[in-house]
PDB file of C-alpha atoms and ligand atoms in Angstrom:
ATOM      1  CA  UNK A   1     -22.167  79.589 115.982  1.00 65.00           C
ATOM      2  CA  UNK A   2     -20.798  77.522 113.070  1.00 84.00           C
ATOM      3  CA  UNK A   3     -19.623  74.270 113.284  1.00 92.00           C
ATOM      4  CA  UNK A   4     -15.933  75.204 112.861  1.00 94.00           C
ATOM      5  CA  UNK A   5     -13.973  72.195 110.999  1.00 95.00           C
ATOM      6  CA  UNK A   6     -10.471  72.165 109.285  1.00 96.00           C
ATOM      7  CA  UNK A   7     -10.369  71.718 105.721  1.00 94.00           C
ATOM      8  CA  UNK A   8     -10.016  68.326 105.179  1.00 96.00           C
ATOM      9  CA  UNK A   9     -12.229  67.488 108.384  1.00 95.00           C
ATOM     10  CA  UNK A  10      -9.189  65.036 109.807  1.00 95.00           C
ATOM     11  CA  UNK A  11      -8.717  62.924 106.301  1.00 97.00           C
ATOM     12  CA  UNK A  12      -5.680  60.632 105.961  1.00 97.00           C
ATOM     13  CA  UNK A  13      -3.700  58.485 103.265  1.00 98.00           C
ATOM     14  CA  UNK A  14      -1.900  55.830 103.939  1.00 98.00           C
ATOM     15  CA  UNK A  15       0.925  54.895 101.171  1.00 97.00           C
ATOM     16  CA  UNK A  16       4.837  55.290 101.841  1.00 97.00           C
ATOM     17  CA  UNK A  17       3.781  57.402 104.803  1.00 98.00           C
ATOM     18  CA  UNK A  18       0.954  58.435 106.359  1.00 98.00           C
ATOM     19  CA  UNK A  19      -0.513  61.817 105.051  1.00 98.00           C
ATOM     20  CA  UNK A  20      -3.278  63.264 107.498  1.00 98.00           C
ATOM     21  CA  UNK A  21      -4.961  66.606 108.081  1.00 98.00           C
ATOM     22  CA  UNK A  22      -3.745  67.781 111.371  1.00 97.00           C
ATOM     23  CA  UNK A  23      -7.664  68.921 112.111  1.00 97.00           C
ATOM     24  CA  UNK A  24      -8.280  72.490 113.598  1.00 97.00           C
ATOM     25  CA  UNK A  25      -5.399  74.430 114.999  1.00 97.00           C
ATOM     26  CA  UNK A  26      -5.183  78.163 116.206  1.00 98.00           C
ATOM     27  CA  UNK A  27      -2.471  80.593 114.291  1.00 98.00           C
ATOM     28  CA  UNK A  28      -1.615  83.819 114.850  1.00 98.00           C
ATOM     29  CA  UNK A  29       0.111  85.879 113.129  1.00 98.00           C
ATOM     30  CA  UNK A  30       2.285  88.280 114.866  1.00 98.00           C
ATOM     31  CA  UNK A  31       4.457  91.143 113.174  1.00 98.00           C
ATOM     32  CA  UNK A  32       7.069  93.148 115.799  1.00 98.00           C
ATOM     33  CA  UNK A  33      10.491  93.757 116.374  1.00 98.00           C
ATOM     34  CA  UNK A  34      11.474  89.697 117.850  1.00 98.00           C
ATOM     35  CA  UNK A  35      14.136  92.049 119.887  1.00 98.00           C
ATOM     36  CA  UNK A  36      11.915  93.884 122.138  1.00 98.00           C
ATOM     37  CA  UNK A  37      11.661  92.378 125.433  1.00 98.00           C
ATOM     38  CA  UNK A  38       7.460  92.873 125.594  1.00 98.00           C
ATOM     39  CA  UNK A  39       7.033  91.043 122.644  1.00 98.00           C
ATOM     40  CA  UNK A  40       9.990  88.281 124.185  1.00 98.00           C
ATOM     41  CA  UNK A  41       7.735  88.363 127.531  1.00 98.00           C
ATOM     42  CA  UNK A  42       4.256  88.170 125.964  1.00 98.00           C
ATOM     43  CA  UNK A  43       4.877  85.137 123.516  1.00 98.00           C
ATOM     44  CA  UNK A  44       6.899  83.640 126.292  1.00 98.00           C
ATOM     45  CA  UNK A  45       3.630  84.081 128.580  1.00 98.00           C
ATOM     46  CA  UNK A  46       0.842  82.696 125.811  1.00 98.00           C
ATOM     47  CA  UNK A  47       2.928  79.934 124.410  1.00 98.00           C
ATOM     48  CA  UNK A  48       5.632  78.501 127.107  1.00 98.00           C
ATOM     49  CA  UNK A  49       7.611  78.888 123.790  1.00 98.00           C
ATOM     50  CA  UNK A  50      11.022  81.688 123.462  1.00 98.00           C
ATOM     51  CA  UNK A  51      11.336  83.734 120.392  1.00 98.00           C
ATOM     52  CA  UNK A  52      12.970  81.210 117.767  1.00 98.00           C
ATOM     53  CA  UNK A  53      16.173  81.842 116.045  1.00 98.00           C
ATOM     54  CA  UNK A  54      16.385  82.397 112.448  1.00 98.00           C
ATOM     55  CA  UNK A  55      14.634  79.538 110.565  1.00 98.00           C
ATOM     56  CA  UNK A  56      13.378  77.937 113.729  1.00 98.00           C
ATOM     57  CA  UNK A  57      10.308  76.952 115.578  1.00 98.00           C
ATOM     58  CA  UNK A  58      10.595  76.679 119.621  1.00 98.00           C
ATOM     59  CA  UNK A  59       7.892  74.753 121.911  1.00 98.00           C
ATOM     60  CA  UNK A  60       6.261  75.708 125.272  1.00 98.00           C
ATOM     61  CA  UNK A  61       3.758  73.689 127.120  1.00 97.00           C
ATOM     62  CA  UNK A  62       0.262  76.193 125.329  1.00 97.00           C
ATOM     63  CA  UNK A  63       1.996  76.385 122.022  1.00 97.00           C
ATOM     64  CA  UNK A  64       4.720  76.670 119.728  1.00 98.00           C
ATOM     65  CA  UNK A  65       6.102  79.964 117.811  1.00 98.00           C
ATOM     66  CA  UNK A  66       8.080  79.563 114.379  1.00 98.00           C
ATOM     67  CA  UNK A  67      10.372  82.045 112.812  1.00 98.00           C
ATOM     68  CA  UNK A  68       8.449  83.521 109.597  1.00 98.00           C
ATOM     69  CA  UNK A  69      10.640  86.657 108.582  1.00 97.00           C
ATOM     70  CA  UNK A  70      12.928  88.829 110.399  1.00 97.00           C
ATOM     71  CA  UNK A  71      10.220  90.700 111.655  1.00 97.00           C
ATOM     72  CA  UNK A  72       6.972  88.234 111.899  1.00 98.00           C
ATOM     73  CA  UNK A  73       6.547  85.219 114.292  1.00 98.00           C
ATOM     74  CA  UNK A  74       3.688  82.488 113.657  1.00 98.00           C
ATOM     75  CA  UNK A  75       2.317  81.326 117.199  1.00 98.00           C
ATOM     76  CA  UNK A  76       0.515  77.708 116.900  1.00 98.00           C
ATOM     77  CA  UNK A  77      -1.880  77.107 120.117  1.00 98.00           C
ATOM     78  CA  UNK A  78      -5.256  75.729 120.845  1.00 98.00           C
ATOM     79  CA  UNK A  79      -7.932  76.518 118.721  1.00 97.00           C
ATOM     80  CA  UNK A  80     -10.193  77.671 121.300  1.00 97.00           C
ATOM     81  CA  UNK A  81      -7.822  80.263 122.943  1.00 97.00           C
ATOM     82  CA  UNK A  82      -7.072  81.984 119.670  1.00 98.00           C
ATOM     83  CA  UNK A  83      -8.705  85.202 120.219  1.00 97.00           C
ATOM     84  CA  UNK A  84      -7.723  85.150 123.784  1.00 98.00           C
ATOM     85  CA  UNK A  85      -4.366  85.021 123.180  1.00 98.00           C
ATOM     86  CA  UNK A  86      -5.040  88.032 120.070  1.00 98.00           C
ATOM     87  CA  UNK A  87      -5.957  89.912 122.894  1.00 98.00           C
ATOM     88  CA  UNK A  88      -3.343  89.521 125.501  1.00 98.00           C
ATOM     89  CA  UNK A  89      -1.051  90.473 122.792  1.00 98.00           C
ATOM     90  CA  UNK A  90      -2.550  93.065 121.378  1.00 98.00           C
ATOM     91  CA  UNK A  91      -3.016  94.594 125.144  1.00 98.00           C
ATOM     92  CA  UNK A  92       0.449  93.753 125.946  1.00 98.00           C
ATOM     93  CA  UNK A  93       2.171  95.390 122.754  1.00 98.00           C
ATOM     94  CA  UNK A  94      -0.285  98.194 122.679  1.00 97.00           C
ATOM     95  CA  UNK A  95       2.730 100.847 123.091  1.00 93.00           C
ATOM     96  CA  UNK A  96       4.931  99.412 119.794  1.00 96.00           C
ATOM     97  CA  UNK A  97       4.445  98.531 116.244  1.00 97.00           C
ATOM     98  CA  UNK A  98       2.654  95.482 116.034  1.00 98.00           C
ATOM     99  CA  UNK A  99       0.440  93.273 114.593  1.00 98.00           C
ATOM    100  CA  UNK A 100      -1.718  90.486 115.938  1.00 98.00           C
ATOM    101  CA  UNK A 101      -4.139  88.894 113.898  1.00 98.00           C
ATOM    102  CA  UNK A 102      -5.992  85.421 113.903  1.00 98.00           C
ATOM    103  CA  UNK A 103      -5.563  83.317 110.637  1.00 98.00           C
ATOM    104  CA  UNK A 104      -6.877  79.895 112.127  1.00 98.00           C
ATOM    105  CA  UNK A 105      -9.552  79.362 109.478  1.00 97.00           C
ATOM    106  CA  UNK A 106      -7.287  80.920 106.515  1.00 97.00           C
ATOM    107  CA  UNK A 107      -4.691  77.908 106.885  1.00 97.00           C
ATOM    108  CA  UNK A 108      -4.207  74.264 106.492  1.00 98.00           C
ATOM    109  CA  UNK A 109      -2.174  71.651 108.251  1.00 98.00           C
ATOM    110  CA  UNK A 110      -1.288  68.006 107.758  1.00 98.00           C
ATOM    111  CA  UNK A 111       1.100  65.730 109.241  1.00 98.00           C
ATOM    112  CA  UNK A 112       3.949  63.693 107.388  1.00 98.00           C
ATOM    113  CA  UNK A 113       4.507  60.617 108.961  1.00 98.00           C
ATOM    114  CA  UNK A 114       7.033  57.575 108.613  1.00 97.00           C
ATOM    115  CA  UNK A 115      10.249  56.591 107.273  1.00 95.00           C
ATOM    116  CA  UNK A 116      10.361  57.481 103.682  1.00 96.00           C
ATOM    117  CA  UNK A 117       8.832  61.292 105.104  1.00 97.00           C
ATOM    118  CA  UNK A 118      11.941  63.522 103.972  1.00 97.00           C
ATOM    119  CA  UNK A 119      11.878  61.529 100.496  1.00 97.00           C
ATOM    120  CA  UNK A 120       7.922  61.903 100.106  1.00 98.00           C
ATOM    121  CA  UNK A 121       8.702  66.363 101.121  1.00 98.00           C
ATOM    122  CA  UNK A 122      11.632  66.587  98.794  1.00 97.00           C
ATOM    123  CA  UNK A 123       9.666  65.806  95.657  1.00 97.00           C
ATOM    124  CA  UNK A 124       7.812  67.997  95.960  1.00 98.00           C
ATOM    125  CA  UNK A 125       9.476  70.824  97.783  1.00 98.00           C
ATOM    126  CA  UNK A 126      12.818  72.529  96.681  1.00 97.00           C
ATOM    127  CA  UNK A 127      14.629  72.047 100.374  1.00 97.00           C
ATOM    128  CA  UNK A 128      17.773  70.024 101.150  1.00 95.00           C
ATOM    129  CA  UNK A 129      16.217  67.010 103.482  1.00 97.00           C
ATOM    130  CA  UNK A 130      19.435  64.827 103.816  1.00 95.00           C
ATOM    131  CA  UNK A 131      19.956  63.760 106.878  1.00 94.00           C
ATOM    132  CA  UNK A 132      21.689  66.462 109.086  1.00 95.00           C
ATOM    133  CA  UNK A 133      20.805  68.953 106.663  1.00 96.00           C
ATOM    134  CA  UNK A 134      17.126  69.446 108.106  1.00 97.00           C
ATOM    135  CA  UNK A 135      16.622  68.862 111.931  1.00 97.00           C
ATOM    136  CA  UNK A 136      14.128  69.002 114.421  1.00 98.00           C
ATOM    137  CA  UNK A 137      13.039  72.287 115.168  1.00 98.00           C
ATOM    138  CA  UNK A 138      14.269  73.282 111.859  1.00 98.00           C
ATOM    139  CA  UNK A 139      11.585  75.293 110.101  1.00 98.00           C
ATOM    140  CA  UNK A 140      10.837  76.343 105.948  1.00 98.00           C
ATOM    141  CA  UNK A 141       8.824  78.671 104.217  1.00 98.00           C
ATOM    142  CA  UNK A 142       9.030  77.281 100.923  1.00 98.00           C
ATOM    143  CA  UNK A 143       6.612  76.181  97.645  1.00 98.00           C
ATOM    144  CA  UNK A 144       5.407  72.752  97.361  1.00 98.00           C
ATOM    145  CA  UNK A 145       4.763  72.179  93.801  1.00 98.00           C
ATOM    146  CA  UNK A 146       3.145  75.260  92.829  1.00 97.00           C
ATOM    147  CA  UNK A 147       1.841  76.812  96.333  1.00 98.00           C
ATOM    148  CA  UNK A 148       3.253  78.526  98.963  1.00 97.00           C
ATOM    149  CA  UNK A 149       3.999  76.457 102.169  1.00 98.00           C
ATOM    150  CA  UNK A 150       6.000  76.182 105.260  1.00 98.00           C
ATOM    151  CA  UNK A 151       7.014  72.983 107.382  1.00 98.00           C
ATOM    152  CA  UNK A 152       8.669  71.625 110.457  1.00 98.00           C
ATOM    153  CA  UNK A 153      10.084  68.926 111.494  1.00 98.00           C
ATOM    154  CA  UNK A 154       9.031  67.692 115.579  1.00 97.00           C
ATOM    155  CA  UNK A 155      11.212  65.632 118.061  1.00 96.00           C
ATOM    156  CA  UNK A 156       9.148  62.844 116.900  1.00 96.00           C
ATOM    157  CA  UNK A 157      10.278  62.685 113.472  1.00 96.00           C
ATOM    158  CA  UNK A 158       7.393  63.953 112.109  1.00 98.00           C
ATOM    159  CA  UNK A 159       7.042  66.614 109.341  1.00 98.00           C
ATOM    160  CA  UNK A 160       3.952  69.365 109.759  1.00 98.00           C
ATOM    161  CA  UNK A 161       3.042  71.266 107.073  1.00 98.00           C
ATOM    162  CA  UNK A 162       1.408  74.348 106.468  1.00 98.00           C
ATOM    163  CA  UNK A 163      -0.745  76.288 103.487  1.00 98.00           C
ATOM    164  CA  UNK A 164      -3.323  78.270 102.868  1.00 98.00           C
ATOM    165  CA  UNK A 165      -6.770  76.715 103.415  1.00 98.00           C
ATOM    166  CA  UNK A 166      -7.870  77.805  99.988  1.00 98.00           C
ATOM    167  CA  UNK A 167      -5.714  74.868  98.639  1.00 98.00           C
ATOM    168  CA  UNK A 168      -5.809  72.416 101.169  1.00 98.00           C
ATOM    169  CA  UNK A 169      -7.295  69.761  99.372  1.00 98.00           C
ATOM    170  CA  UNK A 170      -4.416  70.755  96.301  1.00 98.00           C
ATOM    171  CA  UNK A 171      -1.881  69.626  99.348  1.00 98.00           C
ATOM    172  CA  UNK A 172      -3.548  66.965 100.288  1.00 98.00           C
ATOM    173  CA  UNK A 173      -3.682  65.641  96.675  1.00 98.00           C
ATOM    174  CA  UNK A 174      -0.208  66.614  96.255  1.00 98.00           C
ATOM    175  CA  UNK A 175       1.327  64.724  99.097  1.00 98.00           C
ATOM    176  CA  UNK A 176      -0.797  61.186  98.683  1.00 98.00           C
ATOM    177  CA  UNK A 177       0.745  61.476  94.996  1.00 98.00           C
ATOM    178  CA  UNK A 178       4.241  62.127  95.989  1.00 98.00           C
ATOM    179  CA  UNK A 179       3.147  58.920  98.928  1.00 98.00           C
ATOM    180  CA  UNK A 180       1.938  57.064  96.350  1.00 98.00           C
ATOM    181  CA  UNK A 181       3.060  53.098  97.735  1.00 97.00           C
ATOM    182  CA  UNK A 182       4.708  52.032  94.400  1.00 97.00           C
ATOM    183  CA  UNK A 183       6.327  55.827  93.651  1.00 96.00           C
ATOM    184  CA  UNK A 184       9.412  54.867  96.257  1.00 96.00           C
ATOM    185  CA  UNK A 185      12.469  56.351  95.229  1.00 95.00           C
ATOM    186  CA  UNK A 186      14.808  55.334  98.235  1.00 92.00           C
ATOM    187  CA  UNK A 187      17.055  58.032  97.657  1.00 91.00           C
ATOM    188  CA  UNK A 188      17.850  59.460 101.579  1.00 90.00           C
ATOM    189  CA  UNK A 189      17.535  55.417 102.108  1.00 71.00           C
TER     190      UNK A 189
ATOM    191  CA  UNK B   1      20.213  76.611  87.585  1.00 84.00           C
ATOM    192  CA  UNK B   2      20.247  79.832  89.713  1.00 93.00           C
ATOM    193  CA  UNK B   3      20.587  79.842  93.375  1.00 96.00           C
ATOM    194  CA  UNK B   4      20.273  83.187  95.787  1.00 98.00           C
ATOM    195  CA  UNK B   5      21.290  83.360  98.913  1.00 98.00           C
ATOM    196  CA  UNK B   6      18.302  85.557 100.434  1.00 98.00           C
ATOM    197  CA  UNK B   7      19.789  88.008 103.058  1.00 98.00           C
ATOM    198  CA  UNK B   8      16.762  88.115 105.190  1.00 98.00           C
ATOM    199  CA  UNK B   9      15.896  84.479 106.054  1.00 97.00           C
ATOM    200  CA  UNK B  10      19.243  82.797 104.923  1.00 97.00           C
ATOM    201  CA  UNK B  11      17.590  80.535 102.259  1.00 97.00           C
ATOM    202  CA  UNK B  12      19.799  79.656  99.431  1.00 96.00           C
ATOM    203  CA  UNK B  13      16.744  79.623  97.340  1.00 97.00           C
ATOM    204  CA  UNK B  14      16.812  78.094  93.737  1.00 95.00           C
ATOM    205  CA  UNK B  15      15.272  80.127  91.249  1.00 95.00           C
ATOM    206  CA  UNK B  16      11.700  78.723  91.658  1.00 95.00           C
ATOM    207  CA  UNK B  17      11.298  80.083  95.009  1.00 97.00           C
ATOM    208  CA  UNK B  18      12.039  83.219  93.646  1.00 97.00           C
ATOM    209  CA  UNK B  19      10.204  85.793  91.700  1.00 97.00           C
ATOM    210  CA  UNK B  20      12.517  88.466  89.283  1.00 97.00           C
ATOM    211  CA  UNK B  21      11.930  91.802  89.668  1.00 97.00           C
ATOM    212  CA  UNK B  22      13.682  93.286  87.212  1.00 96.00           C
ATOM    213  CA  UNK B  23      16.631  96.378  87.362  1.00 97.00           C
ATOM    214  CA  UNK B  24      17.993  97.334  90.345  1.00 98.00           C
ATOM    215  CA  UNK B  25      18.619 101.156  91.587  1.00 97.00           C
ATOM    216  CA  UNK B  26      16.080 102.898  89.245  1.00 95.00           C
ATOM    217  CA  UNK B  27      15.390 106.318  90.075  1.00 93.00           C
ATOM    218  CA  UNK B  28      11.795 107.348  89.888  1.00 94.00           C
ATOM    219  CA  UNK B  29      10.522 110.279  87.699  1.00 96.00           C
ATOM    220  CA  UNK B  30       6.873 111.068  88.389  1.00 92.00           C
ATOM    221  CA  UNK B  31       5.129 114.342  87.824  1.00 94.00           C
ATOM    222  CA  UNK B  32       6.850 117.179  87.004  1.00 95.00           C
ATOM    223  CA  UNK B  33       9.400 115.403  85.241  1.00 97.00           C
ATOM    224  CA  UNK B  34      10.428 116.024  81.510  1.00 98.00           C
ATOM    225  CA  UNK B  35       8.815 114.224  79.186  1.00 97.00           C
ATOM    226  CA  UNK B  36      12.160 112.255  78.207  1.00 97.00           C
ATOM    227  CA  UNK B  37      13.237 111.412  81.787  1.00 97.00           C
ATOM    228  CA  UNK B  38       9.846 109.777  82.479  1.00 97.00           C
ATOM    229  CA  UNK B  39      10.002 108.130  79.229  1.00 97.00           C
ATOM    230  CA  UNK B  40      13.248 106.639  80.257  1.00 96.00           C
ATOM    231  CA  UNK B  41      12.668 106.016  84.030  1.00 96.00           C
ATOM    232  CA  UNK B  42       9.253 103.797  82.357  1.00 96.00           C
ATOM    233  CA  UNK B  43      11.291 102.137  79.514  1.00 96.00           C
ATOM    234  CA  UNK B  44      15.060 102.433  79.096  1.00 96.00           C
ATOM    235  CA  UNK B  45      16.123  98.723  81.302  1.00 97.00           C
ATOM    236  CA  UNK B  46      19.916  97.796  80.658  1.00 96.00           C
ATOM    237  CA  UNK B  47      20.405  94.638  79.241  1.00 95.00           C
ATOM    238  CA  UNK B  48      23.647  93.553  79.714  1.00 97.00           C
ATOM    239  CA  UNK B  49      26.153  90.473  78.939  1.00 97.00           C
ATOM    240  CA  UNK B  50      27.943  90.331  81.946  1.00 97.00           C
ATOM    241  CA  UNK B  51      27.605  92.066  85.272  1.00 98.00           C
ATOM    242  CA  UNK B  52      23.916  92.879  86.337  1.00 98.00           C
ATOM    243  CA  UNK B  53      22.099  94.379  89.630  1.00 98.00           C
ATOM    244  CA  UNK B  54      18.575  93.135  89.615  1.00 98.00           C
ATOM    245  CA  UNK B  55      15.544  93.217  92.287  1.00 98.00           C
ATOM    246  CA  UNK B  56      14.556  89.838  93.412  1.00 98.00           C
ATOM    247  CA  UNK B  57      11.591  88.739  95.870  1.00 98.00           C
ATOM    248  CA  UNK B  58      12.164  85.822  97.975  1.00 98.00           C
ATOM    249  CA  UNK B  59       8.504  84.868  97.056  1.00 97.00           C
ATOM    250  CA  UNK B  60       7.794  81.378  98.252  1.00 97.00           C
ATOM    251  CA  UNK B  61       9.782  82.059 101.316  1.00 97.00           C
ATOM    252  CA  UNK B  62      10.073  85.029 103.968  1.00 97.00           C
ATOM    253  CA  UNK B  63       8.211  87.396 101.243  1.00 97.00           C
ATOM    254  CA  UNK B  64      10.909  90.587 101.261  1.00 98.00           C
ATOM    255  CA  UNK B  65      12.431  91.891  98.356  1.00 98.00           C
ATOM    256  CA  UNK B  66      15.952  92.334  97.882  1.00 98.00           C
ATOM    257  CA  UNK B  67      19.062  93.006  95.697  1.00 98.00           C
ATOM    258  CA  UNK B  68      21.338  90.540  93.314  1.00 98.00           C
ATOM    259  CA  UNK B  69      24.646  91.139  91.672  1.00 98.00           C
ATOM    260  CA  UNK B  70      24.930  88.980  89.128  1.00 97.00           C
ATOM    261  CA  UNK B  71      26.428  87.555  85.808  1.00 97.00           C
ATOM    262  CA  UNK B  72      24.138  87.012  83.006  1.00 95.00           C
ATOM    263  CA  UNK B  73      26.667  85.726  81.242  1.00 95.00           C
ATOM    264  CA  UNK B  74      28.333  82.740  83.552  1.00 95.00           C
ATOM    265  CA  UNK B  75      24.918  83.012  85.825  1.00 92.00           C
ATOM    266  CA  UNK B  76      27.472  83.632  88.753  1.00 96.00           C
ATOM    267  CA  UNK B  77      26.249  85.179  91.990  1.00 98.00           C
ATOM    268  CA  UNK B  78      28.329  88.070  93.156  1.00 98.00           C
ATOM    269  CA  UNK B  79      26.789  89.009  96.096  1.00 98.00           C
ATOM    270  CA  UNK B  80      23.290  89.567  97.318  1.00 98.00           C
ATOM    271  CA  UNK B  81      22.476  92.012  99.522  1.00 98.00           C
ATOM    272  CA  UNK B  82      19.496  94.717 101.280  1.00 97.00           C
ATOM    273  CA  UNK B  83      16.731  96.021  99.548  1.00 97.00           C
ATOM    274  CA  UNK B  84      17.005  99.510 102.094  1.00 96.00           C
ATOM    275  CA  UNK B  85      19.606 100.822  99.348  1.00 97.00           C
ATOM    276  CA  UNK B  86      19.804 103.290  96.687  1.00 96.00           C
ATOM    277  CA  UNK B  87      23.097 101.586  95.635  1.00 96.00           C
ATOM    278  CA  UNK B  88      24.752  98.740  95.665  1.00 97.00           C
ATOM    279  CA  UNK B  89      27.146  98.787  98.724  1.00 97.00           C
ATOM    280  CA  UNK B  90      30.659  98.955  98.801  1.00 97.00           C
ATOM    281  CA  UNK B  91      31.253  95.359  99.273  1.00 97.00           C
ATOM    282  CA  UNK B  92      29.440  94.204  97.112  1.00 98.00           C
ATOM    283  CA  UNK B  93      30.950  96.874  94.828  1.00 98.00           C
ATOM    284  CA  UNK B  94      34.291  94.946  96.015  1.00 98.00           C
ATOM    285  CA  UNK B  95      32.614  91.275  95.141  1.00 98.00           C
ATOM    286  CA  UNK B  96      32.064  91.790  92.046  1.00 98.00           C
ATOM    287  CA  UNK B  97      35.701  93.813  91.435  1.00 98.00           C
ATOM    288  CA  UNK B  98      37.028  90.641  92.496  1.00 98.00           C
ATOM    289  CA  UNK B  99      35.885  88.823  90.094  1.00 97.00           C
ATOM    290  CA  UNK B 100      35.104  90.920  87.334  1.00 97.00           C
ATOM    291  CA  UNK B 101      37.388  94.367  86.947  1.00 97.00           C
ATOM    292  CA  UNK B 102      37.118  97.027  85.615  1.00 96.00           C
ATOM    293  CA  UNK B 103      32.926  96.741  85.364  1.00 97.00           C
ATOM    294  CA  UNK B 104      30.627  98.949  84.620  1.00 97.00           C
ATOM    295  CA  UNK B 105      26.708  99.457  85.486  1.00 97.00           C
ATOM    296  CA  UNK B 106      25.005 102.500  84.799  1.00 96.00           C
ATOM    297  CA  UNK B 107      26.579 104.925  87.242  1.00 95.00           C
ATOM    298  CA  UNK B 108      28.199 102.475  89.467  1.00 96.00           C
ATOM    299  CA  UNK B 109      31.498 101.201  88.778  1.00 93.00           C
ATOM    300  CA  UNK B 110      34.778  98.989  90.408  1.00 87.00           C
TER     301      UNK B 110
HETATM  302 ZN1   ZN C 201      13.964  84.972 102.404  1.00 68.04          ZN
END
């Protein structure tokens, strides 16, 4: 078995806010009609999470669940139940159209943390972070700079972000420049 | 700058979020076709000043495709609206009557 590690192997920045990579996490992606009361009862079962509304992500006490498309969820839980939880949905929707796949080790995550966090995400990301305009549990598939992303925003006040592992490190780079300590631009201050 | 409202995730995306995907509504002519519908269907695009029905894919965001009216004139959004359609529904028919009578595109009309 290979030692699994996540793309950045935990590396953080420190500047306006602190930039780190969230370390492994398990995703699934799952494809279904949200509707159907199997799917409602299965995520509900491997997550503790409901089915989010549109643009939303919803927690439970194994996972989380965010809203991806009108007909795709993306379930967040431990990395070591990932293909336990593939299976339990796949047995549990094996009578409608679905999909269940792992996609752990084709993602990234880091965490956006501190004050100036909606100002260091909106120069970089074409989304609306005034206050009140993007709340927690509020999620965003979006581009930052010139990938594909998506990101949340937790209870905490802190802003996770996803992307493709392929260009982790591009994220990484991407948010230390936008943290960058003397690049303040104060303007959700 | 142009902003669509995408009708599947409810992101009033900007246009860099977006990817065009050129003329709405074309009807396909594959084999068996005459020569000069297949010549059209592959290169005849309208190109107007004014009002326009285009594809659009909401491509740094939910992924799905769907349809604009537009002006490529005054860049104003009439409506946006499913990509399940052959045509542009009648509301959206109504939108852009609103705002622009007596239009014209292709087939469809006010
Ligand atoms: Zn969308």
């Amino acid at each position: 078995m290979s030692n699994a590690v996540s793309v950045l192997n935990g590396a953080s920045f420190s500047g306006l806010v602190k930039v780190a990579d969230s370390g492994l996490g398990g995703m699934i992606t799952l494809r279904g009609d949200h509707a159907s009361a199997t799917l409602q009862a299965v995520v509900k079962s491997v997550t503790g999470a409901e089915v989010p509304a549109i643009r939303k992500i919803t927690f439970g006490a194994a996972g989380a669940v965010a809203w991806m498309t009108p007909d795709e969820l993306l379930l967040l839980v431990d990395y070591a139940e990932v293909d336990a939880v593939v299976a339990k949905l796949s047995e549990a929707l094996a009578g409608e159209h679905h999909l269940a796949v792992n996609v752990s080790d084709a993602r990234a995550c880091f965490s956006v943390e501190g004050e100036a966090a909606s100002e260091v995400i909106a120069k970089v990301a074409p989304v609306d972070l005034a206050p009140g305009k993007f709340v927690a549990g509020d999620f965003r598939r979006t581009r930052f700079s010139q990938i594909a992303a998506a990101f949340w925003l937790d209870e905490a006040g802190v802003y996770h972000v996803v992307c493709f592992r392929s260009v982790g490190e591009y994220m990484f780079n991407l948010l230390k420049t936008a943290a960058h300590p003397q690049s303040k631009v104060g303007v959700y201050a | 700058m142009l902003i669509l409202e995408c009708p599947y995730c409810g992101v009033h995306a900007e246009e860099t979020e977006l990817h065009g995907g050129g003329e709405a509504h074309l009807k396909r002519f594959g084999p068996g076709s005459s020569d000069d519908d297949f010549h059209d269907y592959l290169f005849m695009r309208e190109n107007p000043r004014g009002v326009h029905l285009e594809r659009w894919r909401h491509v740094n965001g939910c992924g799905k495709w769907f349809h604009a009216a537009r002006c490529t004139q005054t860049l104003e959004v009439f409506a946006t609206y499913s990509a399940q359609t052959t045509e542009p529904p009648q509301e959206v028919k109504d939108k852009i009557s609103a705002k622009r009578p007596g239009w014209s595109w292709r087939e469809f009309k006010g």
